């Protein structure tokens, strides 16, 4: 499932949190909204700055705990290559399904590539070789269609 606007993404997250009986506090919700609205993701300190603009009482630990919560539940992803965080655009990860994050080396745009058949063939191929995937986020450097169009 792909969610393109913030309101529907937020209501989806609220439903997931209710189902899992986890709490979506205002600061967690705010952190998700800020990440969702940043197309190229945010570095942790950029997220903190934006949180402070709206919640001046926020301290770094509260902001980072909100970020940890989003990562833990698959509502956000860490992009190690860029050291940024992005909101999850699919919100339907199962614990055992990886997400592919395509990172454009030119515009740094991150696209979440959701393709069940790729997911399953990777997991099946690894399992057939006796491996178990331990990474939930797989980062792939790939030039995006916009940048290719400008070549
Ligand atoms: Zn995701
Ligand atoms: Zn690009």
PDB file of C-alpha atoms and ligand atoms in Angstrom:
ATOM      1  CA  UNK A   1       0.000   0.000   0.000  1.00  0.00           C
ATOM      2  CA  UNK A   2       1.346   3.376  -0.947  1.00  0.00           C
ATOM      3  CA  UNK A   3       0.341   6.480   0.927  1.00  0.00           C
ATOM      4  CA  UNK A   4       0.916   9.768  -0.822  1.00  0.00           C
ATOM      5  CA  UNK A   5      -0.626  12.355   1.455  1.00  0.00           C
ATOM      6  CA  UNK A   6       0.181  13.108   5.057  1.00  0.00           C
ATOM      7  CA  UNK A   7      -3.369  12.891   6.404  1.00  0.00           C
ATOM      8  CA  UNK A   8      -3.952   9.381   5.108  1.00  0.00           C
ATOM      9  CA  UNK A   9      -0.475   8.293   6.250  1.00  0.00           C
ATOM     10  CA  UNK A  10      -1.194   9.621   9.752  1.00  0.00           C
ATOM     11  CA  UNK A  11      -4.545   7.901   9.976  1.00  0.00           C
ATOM     12  CA  UNK A  12      -2.919   4.680   8.801  1.00  0.00           C
ATOM     13  CA  UNK A  13      -0.266   4.968  11.507  1.00  0.00           C
ATOM     14  CA  UNK A  14      -2.948   5.648  14.126  1.00  0.00           C
ATOM     15  CA  UNK A  15      -4.747   2.482  13.100  1.00  0.00           C
ATOM     16  CA  UNK A  16      -1.526   0.418  13.235  1.00  0.00           C
ATOM     17  CA  UNK A  17      -0.695   1.827  16.681  1.00  0.00           C
ATOM     18  CA  UNK A  18      -4.166   0.964  17.969  1.00  0.00           C
ATOM     19  CA  UNK A  19      -3.887  -2.561  16.618  1.00  0.00           C
ATOM     20  CA  UNK A  20      -0.461  -3.058  18.181  1.00  0.00           C
ATOM     21  CA  UNK A  21      -1.493  -1.243  21.371  1.00  0.00           C
ATOM     22  CA  UNK A  22       1.410   1.182  21.130  1.00  0.00           C
ATOM     23  CA  UNK A  23       1.140   4.863  21.849  1.00  0.00           C
ATOM     24  CA  UNK A  24       1.419   7.523  19.184  1.00  0.00           C
ATOM     25  CA  UNK A  25       2.316  10.537  21.325  1.00  0.00           C
ATOM     26  CA  UNK A  26       2.065  14.088  19.916  1.00  0.00           C
ATOM     27  CA  UNK A  27       5.852  14.310  19.527  1.00  0.00           C
ATOM     28  CA  UNK A  28       6.030  10.967  17.676  1.00  0.00           C
ATOM     29  CA  UNK A  29       3.254  12.155  15.393  1.00  0.00           C
ATOM     30  CA  UNK A  30       5.022  15.463  14.833  1.00  0.00           C
ATOM     31  CA  UNK A  31       8.328  13.728  14.051  1.00  0.00           C
ATOM     32  CA  UNK A  32       6.615  11.518  11.489  1.00  0.00           C
ATOM     33  CA  UNK A  33       4.818  14.494   9.881  1.00  0.00           C
ATOM     34  CA  UNK A  34       8.097  16.401   9.554  1.00  0.00           C
ATOM     35  CA  UNK A  35       9.896  13.450   7.978  1.00  0.00           C
ATOM     36  CA  UNK A  36       6.974  12.782   5.669  1.00  0.00           C
ATOM     37  CA  UNK A  37       7.037  16.406   4.482  1.00  0.00           C
ATOM     38  CA  UNK A  38      10.779  16.315   3.714  1.00  0.00           C
ATOM     39  CA  UNK A  39      11.154  14.631   0.318  1.00  0.00           C
ATOM     40  CA  UNK A  40      14.892  14.080   0.735  1.00  0.00           C
ATOM     41  CA  UNK A  41      14.682  13.092   4.364  1.00  0.00           C
ATOM     42  CA  UNK A  42      16.246  14.864   7.327  1.00  0.00           C
ATOM     43  CA  UNK A  43      19.365  14.477   9.405  1.00  0.00           C
ATOM     44  CA  UNK A  44      18.658  13.905  13.098  1.00  0.00           C
ATOM     45  CA  UNK A  45      19.650  17.438  14.097  1.00  0.00           C
ATOM     46  CA  UNK A  46      17.530  18.925  11.291  1.00  0.00           C
ATOM     47  CA  UNK A  47      14.561  16.977  12.605  1.00  0.00           C
ATOM     48  CA  UNK A  48      15.299  18.216  16.120  1.00  0.00           C
ATOM     49  CA  UNK A  49      15.430  21.839  14.900  1.00  0.00           C
ATOM     50  CA  UNK A  50      12.086  21.470  13.152  1.00  0.00           C
ATOM     51  CA  UNK A  51      10.513  19.821  16.196  1.00  0.00           C
ATOM     52  CA  UNK A  52      11.745  22.709  18.370  1.00  0.00           C
ATOM     53  CA  UNK A  53      10.085  25.254  16.075  1.00  0.00           C
ATOM     54  CA  UNK A  54       6.739  23.711  16.910  1.00  0.00           C
ATOM     55  CA  UNK A  55       7.441  22.384  20.385  1.00  0.00           C
ATOM     56  CA  UNK A  56       9.983  24.669  22.019  1.00  0.00           C
ATOM     57  CA  UNK A  57      10.099  22.500  25.136  1.00  0.00           C
ATOM     58  CA  UNK A  58      11.438  19.506  23.177  1.00  0.00           C
ATOM     59  CA  UNK A  59      14.884  18.312  24.232  1.00  0.00           C
ATOM     60  CA  UNK A  60      17.268  16.226  22.093  1.00  0.00           C
ATOM     61  CA  UNK A  61      16.485  13.026  24.067  1.00  0.00           C
ATOM     62  CA  UNK A  62      12.724  13.391  23.538  1.00  0.00           C
ATOM     63  CA  UNK A  63      13.223  14.045  19.830  1.00  0.00           C
ATOM     64  CA  UNK A  64      15.613  11.107  19.427  1.00  0.00           C
ATOM     65  CA  UNK A  65      13.322   8.808  21.370  1.00  0.00           C
ATOM     66  CA  UNK A  66      10.492   9.766  19.008  1.00  0.00           C
ATOM     67  CA  UNK A  67      12.771   8.941  16.083  1.00  0.00           C
ATOM     68  CA  UNK A  68      13.716   5.581  17.627  1.00  0.00           C
ATOM     69  CA  UNK A  69      10.053   4.777  18.029  1.00  0.00           C
ATOM     70  CA  UNK A  70       9.378   5.501  14.347  1.00  0.00           C
ATOM     71  CA  UNK A  71      12.335   3.352  13.279  1.00  0.00           C
ATOM     72  CA  UNK A  72      11.453   0.498  15.601  1.00  0.00           C
ATOM     73  CA  UNK A  73       7.930   0.225  14.253  1.00  0.00           C
ATOM     74  CA  UNK A  74       8.856   0.665  10.610  1.00  0.00           C
ATOM     75  CA  UNK A  75       7.255   4.120  10.271  1.00  0.00           C
ATOM     76  CA  UNK A  76      10.596   5.605   9.254  1.00  0.00           C
ATOM     77  CA  UNK A  77      13.855   4.350   7.751  1.00  0.00           C
ATOM     78  CA  UNK A  78      17.444   5.307   8.347  1.00  0.00           C
ATOM     79  CA  UNK A  79      19.489   5.944   5.217  1.00  0.00           C
ATOM     80  CA  UNK A  80      23.015   5.058   6.313  1.00  0.00           C
ATOM     81  CA  UNK A  81      24.621   6.230   3.080  1.00  0.00           C
ATOM     82  CA  UNK A  82      23.294   9.773   3.573  1.00  0.00           C
ATOM     83  CA  UNK A  83      22.948   9.688   7.357  1.00  0.00           C
ATOM     84  CA  UNK A  84      19.345  10.833   7.032  1.00  0.00           C
ATOM     85  CA  UNK A  85      15.939   9.568   8.028  1.00  0.00           C
ATOM     86  CA  UNK A  86      12.883   9.262   5.792  1.00  0.00           C
ATOM     87  CA  UNK A  87       9.245   8.516   6.549  1.00  0.00           C
ATOM     88  CA  UNK A  88       8.120   5.097   5.383  1.00  0.00           C
ATOM     89  CA  UNK A  89       5.878   5.475   2.357  1.00  0.00           C
ATOM     90  CA  UNK A  90       4.312   2.065   2.552  1.00  0.00           C
ATOM     91  CA  UNK A  91       3.608   1.420   6.227  1.00  0.00           C
ATOM     92  CA  UNK A  92       2.879  -2.183   5.575  1.00  0.00           C
ATOM     93  CA  UNK A  93       6.176  -3.857   6.325  1.00  0.00           C
ATOM     94  CA  UNK A  94       6.054  -7.180   7.963  1.00  0.00           C
ATOM     95  CA  UNK A  95       8.850  -7.980  10.342  1.00  0.00           C
ATOM     96  CA  UNK A  96      10.379 -10.345   7.802  1.00  0.00           C
ATOM     97  CA  UNK A  97       9.996  -8.237   4.663  1.00  0.00           C
ATOM     98  CA  UNK A  98      12.837  -5.944   3.682  1.00  0.00           C
ATOM     99  CA  UNK A  99      12.354  -2.571   2.066  1.00  0.00           C
ATOM    100  CA  UNK A 100      14.502  -1.391  -0.794  1.00  0.00           C
ATOM    101  CA  UNK A 101      15.567   2.221  -0.604  1.00  0.00           C
ATOM    102  CA  UNK A 102      16.748   3.577  -3.929  1.00  0.00           C
ATOM    103  CA  UNK A 103      19.097   6.508  -3.429  1.00  0.00           C
ATOM    104  CA  UNK A 104      19.733   8.793  -6.394  1.00  0.00           C
ATOM    105  CA  UNK A 105      23.412   9.802  -6.403  1.00  0.00           C
ATOM    106  CA  UNK A 106      22.615  13.075  -8.204  1.00  0.00           C
ATOM    107  CA  UNK A 107      19.600  14.598  -6.450  1.00  0.00           C
ATOM    108  CA  UNK A 108      19.839  12.430  -3.281  1.00  0.00           C
ATOM    109  CA  UNK A 109      16.160  11.652  -3.549  1.00  0.00           C
ATOM    110  CA  UNK A 110      15.171   8.475  -1.734  1.00  0.00           C
ATOM    111  CA  UNK A 111      12.492   6.282  -3.262  1.00  0.00           C
ATOM    112  CA  UNK A 112      11.062   3.343  -1.400  1.00  0.00           C
ATOM    113  CA  UNK A 113      10.776   0.508  -3.855  1.00  0.00           C
ATOM    114  CA  UNK A 114       8.050  -1.877  -2.870  1.00  0.00           C
ATOM    115  CA  UNK A 115       7.936  -4.981  -4.962  1.00  0.00           C
ATOM    116  CA  UNK A 116       6.699  -8.182  -3.375  1.00  0.00           C
ATOM    117  CA  UNK A 117       8.114 -10.466  -6.012  1.00  0.00           C
ATOM    118  CA  UNK A 118      11.612  -8.960  -5.608  1.00  0.00           C
ATOM    119  CA  UNK A 119      11.257  -9.237  -1.820  1.00  0.00           C
ATOM    120  CA  UNK A 120      10.238 -12.832  -1.943  1.00  0.00           C
ATOM    121  CA  UNK A 121      12.756 -13.930  -4.528  1.00  0.00           C
ATOM    122  CA  UNK A 122      15.558 -12.374  -2.473  1.00  0.00           C
ATOM    123  CA  UNK A 123      14.365 -14.010   0.752  1.00  0.00           C
ATOM    124  CA  UNK A 124      13.809 -17.350  -0.970  1.00  0.00           C
ATOM    125  CA  UNK A 125      17.193 -17.281  -2.696  1.00  0.00           C
ATOM    126  CA  UNK A 126      18.961 -16.454   0.570  1.00  0.00           C
ATOM    127  CA  UNK A 127      17.059 -19.135   2.439  1.00  0.00           C
ATOM    128  CA  UNK A 128      17.910 -21.662  -0.279  1.00  0.00           C
ATOM    129  CA  UNK A 129      21.582 -20.829   0.267  1.00  0.00           C
ATOM    130  CA  UNK A 130      21.163 -21.219   4.000  1.00  0.00           C
ATOM    131  CA  UNK A 131      21.185 -17.501   4.860  1.00  0.00           C
ATOM    132  CA  UNK A 132      18.774 -15.371   6.851  1.00  0.00           C
ATOM    133  CA  UNK A 133      18.536 -11.682   5.989  1.00  0.00           C
ATOM    134  CA  UNK A 134      19.126  -9.495   9.041  1.00  0.00           C
ATOM    135  CA  UNK A 135      18.730  -6.109   7.402  1.00  0.00           C
ATOM    136  CA  UNK A 136      15.336  -4.515   7.113  1.00  0.00           C
ATOM    137  CA  UNK A 137      16.533  -1.679   4.907  1.00  0.00           C
ATOM    138  CA  UNK A 138      18.502  -2.406   1.771  1.00  0.00           C
ATOM    139  CA  UNK A 139      20.084   0.670   0.260  1.00  0.00           C
ATOM    140  CA  UNK A 140      20.648   0.704  -3.475  1.00  0.00           C
ATOM    141  CA  UNK A 141      22.304   3.525  -5.402  1.00  0.00           C
ATOM    142  CA  UNK A 142      20.190   4.128  -8.501  1.00  0.00           C
ATOM    143  CA  UNK A 143      19.802   7.228 -10.672  1.00  0.00           C
ATOM    144  CA  UNK A 144      16.169   8.376 -10.579  1.00  0.00           C
ATOM    145  CA  UNK A 145      13.965   8.839 -13.673  1.00  0.00           C
ATOM    146  CA  UNK A 146      14.036  12.654 -13.296  1.00  0.00           C
ATOM    147  CA  UNK A 147      17.812  12.771 -13.375  1.00  0.00           C
ATOM    148  CA  UNK A 148      17.999  10.314 -16.269  1.00  0.00           C
ATOM    149  CA  UNK A 149      15.556  12.549 -18.200  1.00  0.00           C
ATOM    150  CA  UNK A 150      17.996  15.453 -17.789  1.00  0.00           C
ATOM    151  CA  UNK A 151      20.945  13.560 -19.239  1.00  0.00           C
TER     152      UNK A 151
HETATM  153 ZN1  LIG B   1       9.072   1.490   4.490  1.00  0.00          ZN
HETATM  154 ZN1  LIG B   2      17.742  12.010  -9.068  1.00  0.00          ZN
END
